[in-house]
mmCIF file of C-alpha atoms and ligand atoms in Angstrom:
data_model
loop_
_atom_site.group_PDB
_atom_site.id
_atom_site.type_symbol
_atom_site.label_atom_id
_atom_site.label_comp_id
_atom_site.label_asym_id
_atom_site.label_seq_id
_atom_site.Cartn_x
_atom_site.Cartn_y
_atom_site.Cartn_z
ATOM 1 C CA UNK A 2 -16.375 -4.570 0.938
ATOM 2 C CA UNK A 3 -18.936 -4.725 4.066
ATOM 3 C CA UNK A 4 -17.159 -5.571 6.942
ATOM 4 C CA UNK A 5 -17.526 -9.446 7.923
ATOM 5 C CA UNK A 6 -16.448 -10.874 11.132
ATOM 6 C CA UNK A 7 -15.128 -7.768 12.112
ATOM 7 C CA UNK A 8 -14.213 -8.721 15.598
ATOM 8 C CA UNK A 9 -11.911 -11.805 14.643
ATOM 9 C CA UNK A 10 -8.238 -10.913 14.330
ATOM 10 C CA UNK A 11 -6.971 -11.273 10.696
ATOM 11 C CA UNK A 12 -3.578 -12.959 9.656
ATOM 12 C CA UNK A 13 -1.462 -12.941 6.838
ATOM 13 C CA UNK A 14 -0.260 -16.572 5.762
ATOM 14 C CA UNK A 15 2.294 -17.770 3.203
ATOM 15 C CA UNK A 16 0.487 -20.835 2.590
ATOM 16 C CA UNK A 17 -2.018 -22.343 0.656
ATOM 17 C CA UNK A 18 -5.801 -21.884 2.022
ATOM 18 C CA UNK A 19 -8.704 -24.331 1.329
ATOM 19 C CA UNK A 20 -11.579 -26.550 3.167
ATOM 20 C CA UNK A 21 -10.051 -28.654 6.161
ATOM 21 C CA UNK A 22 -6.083 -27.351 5.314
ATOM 22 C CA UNK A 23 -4.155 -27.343 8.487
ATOM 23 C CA UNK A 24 -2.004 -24.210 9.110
ATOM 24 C CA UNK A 25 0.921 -23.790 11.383
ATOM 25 C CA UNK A 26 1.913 -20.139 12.365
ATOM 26 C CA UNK A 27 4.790 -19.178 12.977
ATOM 27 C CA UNK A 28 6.537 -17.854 16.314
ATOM 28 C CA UNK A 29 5.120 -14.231 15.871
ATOM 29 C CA UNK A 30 1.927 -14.518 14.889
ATOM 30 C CA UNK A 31 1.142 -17.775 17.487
ATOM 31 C CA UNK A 32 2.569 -15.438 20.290
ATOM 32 C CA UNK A 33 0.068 -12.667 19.078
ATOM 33 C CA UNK A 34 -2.796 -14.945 19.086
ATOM 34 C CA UNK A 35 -2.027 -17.427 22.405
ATOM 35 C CA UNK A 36 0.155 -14.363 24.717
ATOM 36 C CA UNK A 37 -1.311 -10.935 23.640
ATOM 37 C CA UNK A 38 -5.085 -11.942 22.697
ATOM 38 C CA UNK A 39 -5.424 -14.990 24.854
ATOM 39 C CA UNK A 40 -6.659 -17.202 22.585
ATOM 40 C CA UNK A 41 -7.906 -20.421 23.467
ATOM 41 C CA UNK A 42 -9.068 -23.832 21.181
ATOM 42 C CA UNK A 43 -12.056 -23.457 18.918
ATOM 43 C CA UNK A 44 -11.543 -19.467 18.713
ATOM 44 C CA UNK A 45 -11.653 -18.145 15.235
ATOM 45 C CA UNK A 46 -9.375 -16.103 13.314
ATOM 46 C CA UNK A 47 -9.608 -15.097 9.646
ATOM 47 C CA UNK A 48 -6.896 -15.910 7.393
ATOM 48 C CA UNK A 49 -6.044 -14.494 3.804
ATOM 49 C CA UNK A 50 -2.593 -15.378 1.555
ATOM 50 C CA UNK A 51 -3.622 -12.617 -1.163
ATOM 51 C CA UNK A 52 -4.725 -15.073 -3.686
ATOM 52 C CA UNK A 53 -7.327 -17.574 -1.877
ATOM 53 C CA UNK A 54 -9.706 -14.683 -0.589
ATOM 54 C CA UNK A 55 -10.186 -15.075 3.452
ATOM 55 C CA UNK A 56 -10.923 -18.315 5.279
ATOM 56 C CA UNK A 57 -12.392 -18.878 8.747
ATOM 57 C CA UNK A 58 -10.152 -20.782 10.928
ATOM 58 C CA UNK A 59 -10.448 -22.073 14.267
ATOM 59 C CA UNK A 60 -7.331 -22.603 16.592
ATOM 60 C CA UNK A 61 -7.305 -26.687 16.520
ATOM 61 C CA UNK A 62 -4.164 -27.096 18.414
ATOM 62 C CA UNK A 63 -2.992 -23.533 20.949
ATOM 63 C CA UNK A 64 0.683 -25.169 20.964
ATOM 64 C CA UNK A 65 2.601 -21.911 22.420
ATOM 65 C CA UNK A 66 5.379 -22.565 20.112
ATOM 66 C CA UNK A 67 3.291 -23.243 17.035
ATOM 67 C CA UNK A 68 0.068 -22.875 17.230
ATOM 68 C CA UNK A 69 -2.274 -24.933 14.350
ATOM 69 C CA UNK A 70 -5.334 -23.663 12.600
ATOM 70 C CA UNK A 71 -7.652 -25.591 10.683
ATOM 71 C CA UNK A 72 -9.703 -23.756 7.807
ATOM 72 C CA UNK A 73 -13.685 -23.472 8.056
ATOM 73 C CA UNK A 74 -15.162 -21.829 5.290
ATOM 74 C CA UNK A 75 -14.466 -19.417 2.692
ATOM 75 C CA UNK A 76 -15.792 -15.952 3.822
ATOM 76 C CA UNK A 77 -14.575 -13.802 1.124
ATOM 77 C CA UNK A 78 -13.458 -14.437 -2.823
ATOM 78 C CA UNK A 79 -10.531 -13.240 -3.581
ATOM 79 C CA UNK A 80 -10.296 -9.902 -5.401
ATOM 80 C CA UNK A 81 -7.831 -8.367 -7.992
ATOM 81 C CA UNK A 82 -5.001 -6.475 -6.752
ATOM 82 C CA UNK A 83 -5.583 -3.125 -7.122
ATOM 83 C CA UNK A 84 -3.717 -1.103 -10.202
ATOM 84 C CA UNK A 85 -3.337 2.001 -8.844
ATOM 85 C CA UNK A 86 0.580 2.474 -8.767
ATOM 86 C CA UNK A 87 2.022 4.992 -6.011
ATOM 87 C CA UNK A 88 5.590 6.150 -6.609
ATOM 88 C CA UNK A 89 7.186 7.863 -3.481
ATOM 89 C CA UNK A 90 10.383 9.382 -2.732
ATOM 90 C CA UNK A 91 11.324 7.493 0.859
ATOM 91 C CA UNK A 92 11.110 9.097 3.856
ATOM 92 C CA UNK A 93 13.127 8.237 7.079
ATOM 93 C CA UNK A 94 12.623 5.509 9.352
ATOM 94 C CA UNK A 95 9.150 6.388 11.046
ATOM 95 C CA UNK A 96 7.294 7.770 8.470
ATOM 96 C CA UNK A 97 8.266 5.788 5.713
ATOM 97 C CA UNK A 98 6.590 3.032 7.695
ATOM 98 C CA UNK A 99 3.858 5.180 8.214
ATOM 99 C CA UNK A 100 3.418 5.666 4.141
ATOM 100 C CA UNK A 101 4.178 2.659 2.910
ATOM 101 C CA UNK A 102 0.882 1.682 5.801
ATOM 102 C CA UNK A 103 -1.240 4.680 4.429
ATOM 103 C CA UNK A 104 -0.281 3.670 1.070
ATOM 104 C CA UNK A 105 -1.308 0.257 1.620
ATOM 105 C CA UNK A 106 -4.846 1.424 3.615
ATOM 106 C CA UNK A 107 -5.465 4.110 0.558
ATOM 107 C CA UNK A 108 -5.331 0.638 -2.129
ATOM 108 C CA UNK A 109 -2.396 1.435 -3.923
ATOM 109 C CA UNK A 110 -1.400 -2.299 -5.511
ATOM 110 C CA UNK A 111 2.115 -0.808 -6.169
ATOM 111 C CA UNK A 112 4.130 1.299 -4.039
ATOM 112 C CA UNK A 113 7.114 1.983 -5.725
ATOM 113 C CA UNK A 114 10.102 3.582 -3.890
ATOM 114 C CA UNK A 115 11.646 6.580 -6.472
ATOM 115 C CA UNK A 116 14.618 7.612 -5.329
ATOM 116 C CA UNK A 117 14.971 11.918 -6.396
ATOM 117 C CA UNK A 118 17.792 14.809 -5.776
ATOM 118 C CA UNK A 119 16.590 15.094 -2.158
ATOM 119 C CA UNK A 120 15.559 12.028 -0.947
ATOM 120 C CA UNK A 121 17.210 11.786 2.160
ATOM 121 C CA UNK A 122 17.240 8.118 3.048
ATOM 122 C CA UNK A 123 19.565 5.468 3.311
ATOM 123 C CA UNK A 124 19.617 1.472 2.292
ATOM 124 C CA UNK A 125 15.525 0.568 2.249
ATOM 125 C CA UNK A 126 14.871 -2.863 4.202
ATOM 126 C CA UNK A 127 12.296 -4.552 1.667
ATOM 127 C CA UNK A 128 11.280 -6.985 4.167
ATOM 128 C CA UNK A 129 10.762 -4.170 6.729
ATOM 129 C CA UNK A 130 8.680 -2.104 3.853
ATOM 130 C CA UNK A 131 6.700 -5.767 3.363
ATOM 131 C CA UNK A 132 5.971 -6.167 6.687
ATOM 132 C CA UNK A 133 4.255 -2.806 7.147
ATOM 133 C CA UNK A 134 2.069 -3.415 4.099
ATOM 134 C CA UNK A 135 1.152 -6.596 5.297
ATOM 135 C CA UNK A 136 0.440 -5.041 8.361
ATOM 136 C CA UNK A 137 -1.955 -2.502 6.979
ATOM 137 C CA UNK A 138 -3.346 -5.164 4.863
ATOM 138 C CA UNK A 139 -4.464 -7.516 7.782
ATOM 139 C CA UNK A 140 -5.935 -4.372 9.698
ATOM 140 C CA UNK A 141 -7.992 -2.849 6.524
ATOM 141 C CA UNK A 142 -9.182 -6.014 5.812
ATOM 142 C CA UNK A 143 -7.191 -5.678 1.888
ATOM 143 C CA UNK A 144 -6.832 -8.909 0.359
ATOM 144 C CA UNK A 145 -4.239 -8.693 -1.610
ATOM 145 C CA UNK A 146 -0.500 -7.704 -0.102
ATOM 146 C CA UNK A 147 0.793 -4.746 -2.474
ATOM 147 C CA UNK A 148 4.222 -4.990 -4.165
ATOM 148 C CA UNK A 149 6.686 -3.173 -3.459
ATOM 149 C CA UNK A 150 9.876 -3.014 -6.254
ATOM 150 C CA UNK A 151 13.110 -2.110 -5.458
ATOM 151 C CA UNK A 152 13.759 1.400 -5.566
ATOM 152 C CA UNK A 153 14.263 2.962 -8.774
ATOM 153 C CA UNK A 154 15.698 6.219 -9.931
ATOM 154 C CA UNK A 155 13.898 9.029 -11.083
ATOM 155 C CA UNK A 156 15.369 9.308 -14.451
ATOM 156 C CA UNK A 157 15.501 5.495 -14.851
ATOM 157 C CA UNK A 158 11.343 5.370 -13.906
ATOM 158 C CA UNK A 159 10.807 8.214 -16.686
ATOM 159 C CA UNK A 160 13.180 6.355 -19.114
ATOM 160 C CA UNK A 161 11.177 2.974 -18.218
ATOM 161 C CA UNK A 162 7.813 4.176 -18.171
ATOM 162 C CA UNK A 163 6.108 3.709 -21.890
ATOM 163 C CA UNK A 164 8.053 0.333 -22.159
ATOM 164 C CA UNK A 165 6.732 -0.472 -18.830
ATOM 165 C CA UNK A 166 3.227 0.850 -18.036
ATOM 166 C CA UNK A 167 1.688 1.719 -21.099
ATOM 167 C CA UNK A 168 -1.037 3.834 -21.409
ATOM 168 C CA UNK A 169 -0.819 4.493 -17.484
ATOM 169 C CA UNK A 170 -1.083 8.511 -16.509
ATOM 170 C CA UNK A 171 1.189 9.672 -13.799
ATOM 171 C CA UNK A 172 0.022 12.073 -11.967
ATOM 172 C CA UNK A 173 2.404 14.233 -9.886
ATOM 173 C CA UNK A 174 1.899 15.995 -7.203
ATOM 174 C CA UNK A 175 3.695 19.509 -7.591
ATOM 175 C CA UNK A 176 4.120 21.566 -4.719
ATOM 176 C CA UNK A 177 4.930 24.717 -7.333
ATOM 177 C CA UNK A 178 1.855 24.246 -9.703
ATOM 178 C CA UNK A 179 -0.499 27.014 -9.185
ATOM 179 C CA UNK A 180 -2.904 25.868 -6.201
ATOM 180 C CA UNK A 181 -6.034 24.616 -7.256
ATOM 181 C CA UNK A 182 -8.321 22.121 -6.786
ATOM 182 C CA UNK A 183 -7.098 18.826 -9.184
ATOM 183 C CA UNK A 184 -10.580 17.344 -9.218
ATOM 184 C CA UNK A 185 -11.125 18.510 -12.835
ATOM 185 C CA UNK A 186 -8.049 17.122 -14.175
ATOM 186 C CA UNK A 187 -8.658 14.306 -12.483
ATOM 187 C CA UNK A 188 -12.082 13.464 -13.901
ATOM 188 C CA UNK A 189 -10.816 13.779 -17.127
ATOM 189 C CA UNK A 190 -8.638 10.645 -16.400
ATOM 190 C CA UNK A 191 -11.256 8.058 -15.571
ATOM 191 C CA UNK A 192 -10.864 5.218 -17.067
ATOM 192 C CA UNK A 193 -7.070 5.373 -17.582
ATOM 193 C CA UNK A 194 -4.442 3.268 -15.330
ATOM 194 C CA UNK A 195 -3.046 5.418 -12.769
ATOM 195 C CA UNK A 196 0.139 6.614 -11.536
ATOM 196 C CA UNK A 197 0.674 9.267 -8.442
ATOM 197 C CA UNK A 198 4.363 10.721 -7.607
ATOM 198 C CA UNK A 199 4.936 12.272 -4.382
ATOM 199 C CA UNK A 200 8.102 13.933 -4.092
ATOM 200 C CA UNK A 201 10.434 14.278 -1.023
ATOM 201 C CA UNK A 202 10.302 16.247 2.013
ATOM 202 C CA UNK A 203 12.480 18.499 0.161
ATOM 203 C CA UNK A 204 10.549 18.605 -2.986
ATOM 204 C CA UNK A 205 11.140 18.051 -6.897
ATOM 205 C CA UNK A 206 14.523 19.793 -7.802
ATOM 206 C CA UNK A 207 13.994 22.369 -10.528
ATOM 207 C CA UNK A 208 15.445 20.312 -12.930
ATOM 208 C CA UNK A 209 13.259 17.199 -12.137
ATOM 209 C CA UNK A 210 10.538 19.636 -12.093
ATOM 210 C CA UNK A 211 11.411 20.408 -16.391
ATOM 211 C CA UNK A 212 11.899 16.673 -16.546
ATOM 212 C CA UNK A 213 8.504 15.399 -15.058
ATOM 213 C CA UNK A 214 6.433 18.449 -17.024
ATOM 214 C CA UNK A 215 8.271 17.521 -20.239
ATOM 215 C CA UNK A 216 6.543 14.008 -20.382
ATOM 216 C CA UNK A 217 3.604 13.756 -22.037
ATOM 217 C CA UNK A 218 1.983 11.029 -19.420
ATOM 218 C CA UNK A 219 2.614 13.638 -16.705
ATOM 219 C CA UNK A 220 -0.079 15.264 -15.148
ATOM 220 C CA UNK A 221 0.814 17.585 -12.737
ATOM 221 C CA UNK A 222 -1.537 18.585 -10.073
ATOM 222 C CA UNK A 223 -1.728 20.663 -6.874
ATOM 223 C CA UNK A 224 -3.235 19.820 -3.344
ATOM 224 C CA UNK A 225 -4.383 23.196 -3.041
ATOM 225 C CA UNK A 226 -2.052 26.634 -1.208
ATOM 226 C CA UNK A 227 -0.752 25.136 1.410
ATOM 227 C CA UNK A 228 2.528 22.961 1.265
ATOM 228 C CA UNK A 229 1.937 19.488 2.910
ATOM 229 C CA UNK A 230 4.687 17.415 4.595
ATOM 230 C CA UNK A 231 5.392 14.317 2.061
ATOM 231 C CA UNK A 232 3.524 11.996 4.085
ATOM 232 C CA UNK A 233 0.758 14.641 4.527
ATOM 233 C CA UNK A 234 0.583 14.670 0.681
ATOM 234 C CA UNK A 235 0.926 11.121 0.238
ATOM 235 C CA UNK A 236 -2.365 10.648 2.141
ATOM 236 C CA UNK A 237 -4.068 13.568 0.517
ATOM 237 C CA UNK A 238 -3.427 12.851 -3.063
ATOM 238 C CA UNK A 239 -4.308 8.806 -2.899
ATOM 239 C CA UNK A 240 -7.615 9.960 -0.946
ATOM 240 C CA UNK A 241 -8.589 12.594 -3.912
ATOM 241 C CA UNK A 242 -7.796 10.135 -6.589
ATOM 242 C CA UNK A 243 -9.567 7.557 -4.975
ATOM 243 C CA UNK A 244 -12.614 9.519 -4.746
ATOM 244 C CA UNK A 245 -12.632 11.427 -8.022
ATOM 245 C CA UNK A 246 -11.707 8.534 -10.627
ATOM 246 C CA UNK A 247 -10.591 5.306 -8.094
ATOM 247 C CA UNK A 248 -12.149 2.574 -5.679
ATOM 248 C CA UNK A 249 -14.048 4.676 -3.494
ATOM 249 C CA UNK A 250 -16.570 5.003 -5.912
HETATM 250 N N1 SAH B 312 9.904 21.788 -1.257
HETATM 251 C C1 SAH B 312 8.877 22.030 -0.269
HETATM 252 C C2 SAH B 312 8.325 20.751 0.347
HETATM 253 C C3 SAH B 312 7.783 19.743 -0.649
HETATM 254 S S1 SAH B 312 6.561 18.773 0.089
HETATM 255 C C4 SAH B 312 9.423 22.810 0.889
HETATM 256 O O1 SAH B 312 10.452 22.356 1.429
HETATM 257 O O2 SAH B 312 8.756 23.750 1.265
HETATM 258 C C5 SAH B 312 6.907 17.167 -0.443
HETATM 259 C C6 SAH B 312 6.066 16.685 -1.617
HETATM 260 O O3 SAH B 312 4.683 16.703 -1.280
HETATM 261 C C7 SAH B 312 6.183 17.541 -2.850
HETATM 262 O O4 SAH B 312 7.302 17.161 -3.642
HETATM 263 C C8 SAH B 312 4.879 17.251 -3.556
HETATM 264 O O5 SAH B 312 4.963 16.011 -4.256
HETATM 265 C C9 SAH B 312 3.902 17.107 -2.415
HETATM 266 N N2 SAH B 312 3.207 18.353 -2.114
HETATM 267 C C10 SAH B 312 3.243 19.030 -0.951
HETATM 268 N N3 SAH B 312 2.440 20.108 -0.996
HETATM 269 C C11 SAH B 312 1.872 20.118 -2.234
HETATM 270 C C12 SAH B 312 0.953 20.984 -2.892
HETATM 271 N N4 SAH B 312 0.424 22.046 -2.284
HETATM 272 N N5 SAH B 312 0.606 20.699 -4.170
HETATM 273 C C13 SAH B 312 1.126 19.617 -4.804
HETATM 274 N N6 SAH B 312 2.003 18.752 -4.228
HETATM 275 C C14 SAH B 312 2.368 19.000 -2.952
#
């Protein structure tokens, strides 16, 4: 998507965008605008609610406690959500914000919490997970918010997955395949939905390792000799599927 009206910050809204609607933000986002950017009446901002597209709005009414936008013009149609799915085992605090963000950035349209042998995390905070996508969505200019399920065991994803998604691949990222380069395999999947698993810091357990090969919508790939961190992977993997058989083309 070229980048239009780069310079104006861009704000997620739960509310319904079209010509001359009036929008009130809330306490957060009117302190961003008014105390950290300054903002002053008649600046613009673009605003998206991940079905509209993105509107140009200018500040009508820089209320400190609530400020008021009023809509301009439509400056971008609203796109599909993306299908790729992403299917992660969390991580703790810090970097789970940081993939559910790179998730987010990389256009995953699902990003599905999978809960293995070694995950090492405790309760997930859904709205916390929301508001980083959201976060990432506003700053990569994404127009659609992804969605995020509740977590989900590993068996109970495999058990789910025909019913659930079909025809869609899932591609796993297996940090005891033989390294090589998975842009091959890869191109042989264009066309397909898309699934990518990325295990744990601690990896796949040996038996989830039988479990994943044993389905036949798992492909199993490597990201080459060296053994990433999980959020190191995470980035990795969504940027070669991207490029081989996703978006980025
Ligand atoms: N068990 C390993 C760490 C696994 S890394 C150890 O402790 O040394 C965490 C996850 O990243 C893996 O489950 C896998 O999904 C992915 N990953 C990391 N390096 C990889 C590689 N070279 N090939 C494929 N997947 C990899």
């Amino acid at each position: 998507m070229p980048r239009t009206h780069k310079s104006f910050p861009r704000l997620y809204v739960e509310h319904s965008l079209g010509k001359g609607e009036i929008v009130m933000l809330g306490r957060e986002q009117t302190n961003y605008l008014i105390s950290v950017l300054r903002m002053k009446a008649g600046d613009a901002v673009i605003i998206f609610n991940g079905s509209d597209g993105a509107w140009l709005a200018k500040i009508a009414d820089p209320n400190r406690k609530a400020v008021t936008l009023e809509l301009v013009v439509q400056t971008a149609h609203q796109t599909p959500p993306s299908d790729l799915w992403y299917g992660f085992a969390p991580l703790k605090a810090g970097r789970l914000d940081y993939v559910i963000q790179k998730a987010t950035e990389m256009g995953a349209g699902i990003i599905q919490p999978v809960i293995t042998r070694f995950t090492q995390v405790g309760k997930l905070k859904p709205e916390k997970l929301r508001a980083n996508a959201i976060e990432a969505a506003e700053q990569c200019e994404v127009l659609s918010i992804p969605a995020i399920p509740p977590e989900i065991g590993l068996d109970a994803l495999l058990a789910s997955w025909r019913p659930t998604q079909g025809l869609r691949r899932l591609i796993v990222c297996d940090e005891s395949a033989p390294s090589a380069s998975p842009v091959e395999q890869l191109a042989r999947l264009d066309g397909l939905p898309m699934g990518l698993l990325v295990g744990p810091e601690g990896g796949f357990s040996d038996d989830e390792r039988v479990q994943l090969l044993a389905q036949p919508f798992v492909i199993p790939i490597s990201l080459g000799p060296r053994i990433l961190r999980a959020d190191t992977a995470a980035v990795a993997a969504l940027a070669i599927v991207q490029a081989t058989i996703g978006d980025w083309r």
